[in-house]
Amino acid sequence: MSDVFSKEKRSWLMSRISGRDTKPEIAVRRILHAMGYRFRLHVRQIPGNPDIVLPRHRKVVFVHGCFWHGHAGCPRSKRPSTNVGFWNAKIDANMARDERAVRGLVGDGWRVLVIWECETRMQDQLIEKLSEFMRDKENN
């Protein structure tokens, strides 16, 4: 199926997509803040530039968009049917970068949680997942 937008319109729309302070990130931040946790955002000194860093607990949270980070099995991660070579290389590189970041963080003693965009739509399950992660002292 071809794109419903013109090439210029699609380019303009894609250029408006931000990599930080996204709606899913803000939802996760609100929950953590309401739970009483304080955190830092996008700390560049830490491998992978995590979305949320809880230095006191030595934990980080990544909030990944299903499309951009290639969430396996998620309908939101369907790859485009146009410009296939570009999108496959882009998303595969993002996934490889994510894996390197997690390995680096775990190697440095951080505990890592990845939350997918689709998980932020089920608030009760998200709260439970965050609560469990923050309670768990051994989980990586």
mmCIF file with all atom_site columns, C-alpha atoms in Angstrom:
data_model
loop_
_atom_site.group_PDB
_atom_site.id
_atom_site.type_symbol
_atom_site.label_atom_id
_atom_site.label_alt_id
_atom_site.label_comp_id
_atom_site.label_asym_id
_atom_site.label_entity_id
_atom_site.label_seq_id
_atom_site.pdbx_PDB_ins_code
_atom_site.Cartn_x
_atom_site.Cartn_y
_atom_site.Cartn_z
_atom_site.occupancy
_atom_site.B_iso_or_equiv
_atom_site.pdbx_formal_charge
_atom_site.auth_seq_id
_atom_site.auth_comp_id
_atom_site.auth_asym_id
_atom_site.auth_atom_id
_atom_site.pdbx_PDB_model_num
ATOM 1   C CA . MET A 1 1   ? 0.000  0.000  0.000  1.00 0.00 ? 1   MET A CA 1
ATOM 2   C CA . SER A 1 2   ? 1.370  3.369  -0.920 1.00 0.00 ? 2   SER A CA 1
ATOM 3   C CA . ASP A 1 3   ? 1.503  6.294  1.459  1.00 0.00 ? 3   ASP A CA 1
ATOM 4   C CA . VAL A 1 4   ? -1.613 8.459  1.805  1.00 0.00 ? 4   VAL A CA 1
ATOM 5   C CA . PHE A 1 5   ? 0.520  11.624 2.007  1.00 0.00 ? 5   PHE A CA 1
ATOM 6   C CA . SER A 1 6   ? 2.692  13.243 -0.626 1.00 0.00 ? 6   SER A CA 1
ATOM 7   C CA . LYS A 1 7   ? 6.448  12.853 -0.242 1.00 0.00 ? 7   LYS A CA 1
ATOM 8   C CA . GLU A 1 8   ? 6.795  16.460 1.001  1.00 0.00 ? 8   GLU A CA 1
ATOM 9   C CA . LYS A 1 9   ? 3.922  16.144 3.475  1.00 0.00 ? 9   LYS A CA 1
ATOM 10  C CA . ARG A 1 10  ? 5.310  12.848 4.821  1.00 0.00 ? 10  ARG A CA 1
ATOM 11  C CA . SER A 1 11  ? 8.761  14.422 5.218  1.00 0.00 ? 11  SER A CA 1
ATOM 12  C CA . TRP A 1 12  ? 7.255  17.371 7.086  1.00 0.00 ? 12  TRP A CA 1
ATOM 13  C CA . LEU A 1 13  ? 5.241  15.062 9.359  1.00 0.00 ? 13  LEU A CA 1
ATOM 14  C CA . MET A 1 14  ? 8.246  12.851 10.128 1.00 0.00 ? 14  MET A CA 1
ATOM 15  C CA . SER A 1 15  ? 10.403 15.888 10.937 1.00 0.00 ? 15  SER A CA 1
ATOM 16  C CA . ARG A 1 16  ? 7.913  16.840 13.675 1.00 0.00 ? 16  ARG A CA 1
ATOM 17  C CA . ILE A 1 17  ? 8.453  13.609 15.614 1.00 0.00 ? 17  ILE A CA 1
ATOM 18  C CA . SER A 1 18  ? 10.440 14.341 18.732 1.00 0.00 ? 18  SER A CA 1
ATOM 19  C CA . GLY A 1 19  ? 12.804 11.913 20.422 1.00 0.00 ? 19  GLY A CA 1
ATOM 20  C CA . ARG A 1 20  ? 12.223 13.196 23.942 1.00 0.00 ? 20  ARG A CA 1
ATOM 21  C CA . ASP A 1 21  ? 9.405  14.390 26.164 1.00 0.00 ? 21  ASP A CA 1
ATOM 22  C CA . THR A 1 22  ? 6.992  12.170 24.287 1.00 0.00 ? 22  THR A CA 1
ATOM 23  C CA . LYS A 1 23  ? 3.517  11.371 25.575 1.00 0.00 ? 23  LYS A CA 1
ATOM 24  C CA . PRO A 1 24  ? 4.542  7.836  26.730 1.00 0.00 ? 24  PRO A CA 1
ATOM 25  C CA . GLU A 1 25  ? 7.619  9.247  28.517 1.00 0.00 ? 25  GLU A CA 1
ATOM 26  C CA . ILE A 1 26  ? 5.537  11.824 30.311 1.00 0.00 ? 26  ILE A CA 1
ATOM 27  C CA . ALA A 1 27  ? 3.008  9.164  31.359 1.00 0.00 ? 27  ALA A CA 1
ATOM 28  C CA . VAL A 1 28  ? 5.797  7.057  32.905 1.00 0.00 ? 28  VAL A CA 1
ATOM 29  C CA . ARG A 1 29  ? 7.327  10.098 34.607 1.00 0.00 ? 29  ARG A CA 1
ATOM 30  C CA . ARG A 1 30  ? 3.985  11.068 36.139 1.00 0.00 ? 30  ARG A CA 1
ATOM 31  C CA . ILE A 1 31  ? 3.513  7.609  37.595 1.00 0.00 ? 31  ILE A CA 1
ATOM 32  C CA . LEU A 1 32  ? 7.032  7.480  39.048 1.00 0.00 ? 32  LEU A CA 1
ATOM 33  C CA . HIS A 1 33  ? 6.636  10.970 40.496 1.00 0.00 ? 33  HIS A CA 1
ATOM 34  C CA . ALA A 1 34  ? 3.271  10.069 42.028 1.00 0.00 ? 34  ALA A CA 1
ATOM 35  C CA . MET A 1 35  ? 4.932  7.006  43.588 1.00 0.00 ? 35  MET A CA 1
ATOM 36  C CA . GLY A 1 36  ? 7.342  9.383  45.340 1.00 0.00 ? 36  GLY A CA 1
ATOM 37  C CA . TYR A 1 37  ? 10.429 8.746  43.247 1.00 0.00 ? 37  TYR A CA 1
ATOM 38  C CA . ARG A 1 38  ? 12.587 11.596 42.030 1.00 0.00 ? 38  ARG A CA 1
ATOM 39  C CA . PHE A 1 39  ? 14.664 11.227 38.922 1.00 0.00 ? 39  PHE A CA 1
ATOM 40  C CA . ARG A 1 40  ? 16.764 12.903 36.279 1.00 0.00 ? 40  ARG A CA 1
ATOM 41  C CA . LEU A 1 41  ? 16.006 13.012 32.576 1.00 0.00 ? 41  LEU A CA 1
ATOM 42  C CA . HIS A 1 42  ? 18.193 12.109 29.604 1.00 0.00 ? 42  HIS A CA 1
ATOM 43  C CA . VAL A 1 43  ? 21.509 11.960 31.460 1.00 0.00 ? 43  VAL A CA 1
ATOM 44  C CA . ARG A 1 44  ? 24.108 12.045 28.702 1.00 0.00 ? 44  ARG A CA 1
ATOM 45  C CA . GLN A 1 45  ? 26.945 10.782 30.919 1.00 0.00 ? 45  GLN A CA 1
ATOM 46  C CA . ILE A 1 46  ? 25.262 7.378  31.185 1.00 0.00 ? 46  ILE A CA 1
ATOM 47  C CA . PRO A 1 47  ? 25.457 4.864  28.288 1.00 0.00 ? 47  PRO A CA 1
ATOM 48  C CA . GLY A 1 48  ? 22.408 5.031  26.031 1.00 0.00 ? 48  GLY A CA 1
ATOM 49  C CA . ASN A 1 49  ? 21.203 8.417  27.297 1.00 0.00 ? 49  ASN A CA 1
ATOM 50  C CA . PRO A 1 50  ? 18.300 6.839  29.266 1.00 0.00 ? 50  PRO A CA 1
ATOM 51  C CA . ASP A 1 51  ? 14.941 8.597  29.343 1.00 0.00 ? 51  ASP A CA 1
ATOM 52  C CA . ILE A 1 52  ? 14.641 8.396  33.133 1.00 0.00 ? 52  ILE A CA 1
ATOM 53  C CA . VAL A 1 53  ? 17.502 7.920  35.593 1.00 0.00 ? 53  VAL A CA 1
ATOM 54  C CA . LEU A 1 54  ? 16.987 7.191  39.282 1.00 0.00 ? 54  LEU A CA 1
ATOM 55  C CA . PRO A 1 55  ? 20.554 7.642  40.575 1.00 0.00 ? 55  PRO A CA 1
ATOM 56  C CA . ARG A 1 56  ? 19.697 6.960  44.224 1.00 0.00 ? 56  ARG A CA 1
ATOM 57  C CA . HIS A 1 57  ? 18.354 3.525  43.288 1.00 0.00 ? 57  HIS A CA 1
ATOM 58  C CA . ARG A 1 58  ? 20.902 2.924  40.508 1.00 0.00 ? 58  ARG A CA 1
ATOM 59  C CA . LYS A 1 59  ? 18.058 2.253  38.059 1.00 0.00 ? 59  LYS A CA 1
ATOM 60  C CA . VAL A 1 60  ? 17.209 3.563  34.598 1.00 0.00 ? 60  VAL A CA 1
ATOM 61  C CA . VAL A 1 61  ? 14.046 3.436  32.531 1.00 0.00 ? 61  VAL A CA 1
ATOM 62  C CA . PHE A 1 62  ? 13.886 3.537  28.758 1.00 0.00 ? 62  PHE A CA 1
ATOM 63  C CA . VAL A 1 63  ? 10.548 4.406  27.187 1.00 0.00 ? 63  VAL A CA 1
ATOM 64  C CA . HIS A 1 64  ? 10.732 3.085  23.646 1.00 0.00 ? 64  HIS A CA 1
ATOM 65  C CA . GLY A 1 65  ? 8.404  3.859  20.784 1.00 0.00 ? 65  GLY A CA 1
ATOM 66  C CA . CYS A 1 66  ? 7.252  0.561  19.290 1.00 0.00 ? 66  CYS A CA 1
ATOM 67  C CA . PHE A 1 67  ? 7.922  1.646  15.708 1.00 0.00 ? 67  PHE A CA 1
ATOM 68  C CA . TRP A 1 68  ? 11.291 3.349  16.194 1.00 0.00 ? 68  TRP A CA 1
ATOM 69  C CA . HIS A 1 69  ? 12.776 0.647  18.410 1.00 0.00 ? 69  HIS A CA 1
ATOM 70  C CA . GLY A 1 70  ? 11.246 -2.392 16.660 1.00 0.00 ? 70  GLY A CA 1
ATOM 71  C CA . HIS A 1 71  ? 9.013  -3.874 19.357 1.00 0.00 ? 71  HIS A CA 1
ATOM 72  C CA . ALA A 1 72  ? 8.822  -7.540 18.374 1.00 0.00 ? 72  ALA A CA 1
ATOM 73  C CA . GLY A 1 73  ? 5.289  -8.798 17.893 1.00 0.00 ? 73  GLY A CA 1
ATOM 74  C CA . CYS A 1 74  ? 3.641  -5.408 18.345 1.00 0.00 ? 74  CYS A CA 1
ATOM 75  C CA . PRO A 1 75  ? 1.269  -4.228 15.606 1.00 0.00 ? 75  PRO A CA 1
ATOM 76  C CA . ARG A 1 76  ? 2.601  -0.671 16.053 1.00 0.00 ? 76  ARG A CA 1
ATOM 77  C CA . SER A 1 77  ? 6.065  -1.820 14.973 1.00 0.00 ? 77  SER A CA 1
ATOM 78  C CA . LYS A 1 78  ? 5.056  -2.777 11.431 1.00 0.00 ? 78  LYS A CA 1
ATOM 79  C CA . ARG A 1 79  ? 7.766  -1.607 9.068  1.00 0.00 ? 79  ARG A CA 1
ATOM 80  C CA . PRO A 1 80  ? 6.842  0.673  6.163  1.00 0.00 ? 80  PRO A CA 1
ATOM 81  C CA . SER A 1 81  ? 6.345  -0.862 2.755  1.00 0.00 ? 81  SER A CA 1
ATOM 82  C CA . THR A 1 82  ? 8.014  2.049  0.974  1.00 0.00 ? 82  THR A CA 1
ATOM 83  C CA . ASN A 1 83  ? 11.722 2.877  1.134  1.00 0.00 ? 83  ASN A CA 1
ATOM 84  C CA . VAL A 1 84  ? 12.213 -0.529 2.735  1.00 0.00 ? 84  VAL A CA 1
ATOM 85  C CA . GLY A 1 85  ? 16.017 -0.503 2.679  1.00 0.00 ? 85  GLY A CA 1
ATOM 86  C CA . PHE A 1 86  ? 16.225 2.778  4.568  1.00 0.00 ? 86  PHE A CA 1
ATOM 87  C CA . TRP A 1 87  ? 13.685 1.797  7.227  1.00 0.00 ? 87  TRP A CA 1
ATOM 88  C CA . ASN A 1 88  ? 15.119 -1.668 7.804  1.00 0.00 ? 88  ASN A CA 1
ATOM 89  C CA . ALA A 1 89  ? 18.626 -0.230 8.252  1.00 0.00 ? 89  ALA A CA 1
ATOM 90  C CA . LYS A 1 90  ? 17.330 2.564  10.513 1.00 0.00 ? 90  LYS A CA 1
ATOM 91  C CA . ILE A 1 91  ? 15.259 0.368  12.809 1.00 0.00 ? 91  ILE A CA 1
ATOM 92  C CA . ASP A 1 92  ? 17.840 -2.433 12.933 1.00 0.00 ? 92  ASP A CA 1
ATOM 93  C CA . ALA A 1 93  ? 20.511 0.122  13.902 1.00 0.00 ? 93  ALA A CA 1
ATOM 94  C CA . ASN A 1 94  ? 18.224 1.485  16.633 1.00 0.00 ? 94  ASN A CA 1
ATOM 95  C CA . MET A 1 95  ? 17.670 -2.017 17.992 1.00 0.00 ? 95  MET A CA 1
ATOM 96  C CA . ALA A 1 96  ? 21.415 -2.766 17.964 1.00 0.00 ? 96  ALA A CA 1
ATOM 97  C CA . ARG A 1 97  ? 22.124 0.554  19.732 1.00 0.00 ? 97  ARG A CA 1
ATOM 98  C CA . ASP A 1 98  ? 19.493 -0.263 22.367 1.00 0.00 ? 98  ASP A CA 1
ATOM 99  C CA . GLU A 1 99  ? 21.091 -3.644 23.035 1.00 0.00 ? 99  GLU A CA 1
ATOM 100 C CA . ARG A 1 100 ? 24.547 -2.069 23.384 1.00 0.00 ? 100 ARG A CA 1
ATOM 101 C CA . ALA A 1 101 ? 23.187 0.542  25.790 1.00 0.00 ? 101 ALA A CA 1
ATOM 102 C CA . VAL A 1 102 ? 21.486 -2.049 28.001 1.00 0.00 ? 102 VAL A CA 1
ATOM 103 C CA . ARG A 1 103 ? 24.615 -4.232 28.059 1.00 0.00 ? 103 ARG A CA 1
ATOM 104 C CA . GLY A 1 104 ? 26.748 -1.229 28.973 1.00 0.00 ? 104 GLY A CA 1
ATOM 105 C CA . LEU A 1 105 ? 24.398 -0.151 31.738 1.00 0.00 ? 105 LEU A CA 1
ATOM 106 C CA . VAL A 1 106 ? 24.096 -3.637 33.236 1.00 0.00 ? 106 VAL A CA 1
ATOM 107 C CA . GLY A 1 107 ? 27.874 -3.969 33.042 1.00 0.00 ? 107 GLY A CA 1
ATOM 108 C CA . ASP A 1 108 ? 28.194 -0.719 34.991 1.00 0.00 ? 108 ASP A CA 1
ATOM 109 C CA . GLY A 1 109 ? 25.844 -2.023 37.687 1.00 0.00 ? 109 GLY A CA 1
ATOM 110 C CA . TRP A 1 110 ? 22.630 -0.276 36.654 1.00 0.00 ? 110 TRP A CA 1
ATOM 111 C CA . ARG A 1 111 ? 19.259 -1.982 36.683 1.00 0.00 ? 111 ARG A CA 1
ATOM 112 C CA . VAL A 1 112 ? 17.374 -1.371 33.463 1.00 0.00 ? 112 VAL A CA 1
ATOM 113 C CA . LEU A 1 113 ? 13.674 -1.365 32.623 1.00 0.00 ? 113 LEU A CA 1
ATOM 114 C CA . VAL A 1 114 ? 12.380 -0.972 29.083 1.00 0.00 ? 114 VAL A CA 1
ATOM 115 C CA . ILE A 1 115 ? 8.801  0.207  28.742 1.00 0.00 ? 115 ILE A CA 1
ATOM 116 C CA . TRP A 1 116 ? 7.213  0.065  25.319 1.00 0.00 ? 116 TRP A CA 1
ATOM 117 C CA . GLU A 1 117 ? 4.889  2.730  24.033 1.00 0.00 ? 117 GLU A CA 1
ATOM 118 C CA . CYS A 1 118 ? 2.032  0.217  23.758 1.00 0.00 ? 118 CYS A CA 1
ATOM 119 C CA . GLU A 1 119 ? 2.420  -0.659 27.458 1.00 0.00 ? 119 GLU A CA 1
ATOM 120 C CA . THR A 1 120 ? 1.738  2.931  28.494 1.00 0.00 ? 120 THR A CA 1
ATOM 121 C CA . ARG A 1 121 ? -1.844 2.552  27.264 1.00 0.00 ? 121 ARG A CA 1
ATOM 122 C CA . MET A 1 122 ? -2.649 0.068  30.041 1.00 0.00 ? 122 MET A CA 1
ATOM 123 C CA . GLN A 1 123 ? -2.113 2.273  33.074 1.00 0.00 ? 123 GLN A CA 1
ATOM 124 C CA . ASP A 1 124 ? -2.831 -0.302 35.800 1.00 0.00 ? 124 ASP A CA 1
ATOM 125 C CA . GLN A 1 125 ? -0.358 -2.778 34.336 1.00 0.00 ? 125 GLN A CA 1
ATOM 126 C CA . LEU A 1 126 ? 2.194  -0.024 33.877 1.00 0.00 ? 126 LEU A CA 1
ATOM 127 C CA . ILE A 1 127 ? 1.888  1.024  37.520 1.00 0.00 ? 127 ILE A CA 1
ATOM 128 C CA . GLU A 1 128 ? 2.346  -2.606 38.597 1.00 0.00 ? 128 GLU A CA 1
ATOM 129 C CA . LYS A 1 129 ? 5.378  -3.031 36.328 1.00 0.00 ? 129 LYS A CA 1
ATOM 130 C CA . LEU A 1 130 ? 7.014  0.139  37.649 1.00 0.00 ? 130 LEU A CA 1
ATOM 131 C CA . SER A 1 131 ? 6.206  -0.766 41.261 1.00 0.00 ? 131 SER A CA 1
ATOM 132 C CA . GLU A 1 132 ? 7.720  -4.216 40.835 1.00 0.00 ? 132 GLU A CA 1
ATOM 133 C CA . PHE A 1 133 ? 10.843 -2.781 39.178 1.00 0.00 ? 133 PHE A CA 1
ATOM 134 C CA . MET A 1 134 ? 11.348 -0.218 41.919 1.00 0.00 ? 134 MET A CA 1
ATOM 135 C CA . ARG A 1 135 ? 10.821 -2.799 44.698 1.00 0.00 ? 135 ARG A CA 1
ATOM 136 C CA . ASP A 1 136 ? 13.119 -5.380 43.153 1.00 0.00 ? 136 ASP A CA 1
ATOM 137 C CA . LYS A 1 137 ? 16.706 -4.989 44.235 1.00 0.00 ? 137 LYS A CA 1
ATOM 138 C CA . GLU A 1 138 ? 18.064 -7.947 42.249 1.00 0.00 ? 138 GLU A CA 1
ATOM 139 C CA . ASN A 1 139 ? 16.285 -7.604 38.898 1.00 0.00 ? 139 ASN A CA 1
ATOM 140 C CA . ASN A 1 140 ? 18.218 -6.378 35.892 1.00 0.00 ? 140 ASN A CA 1
#
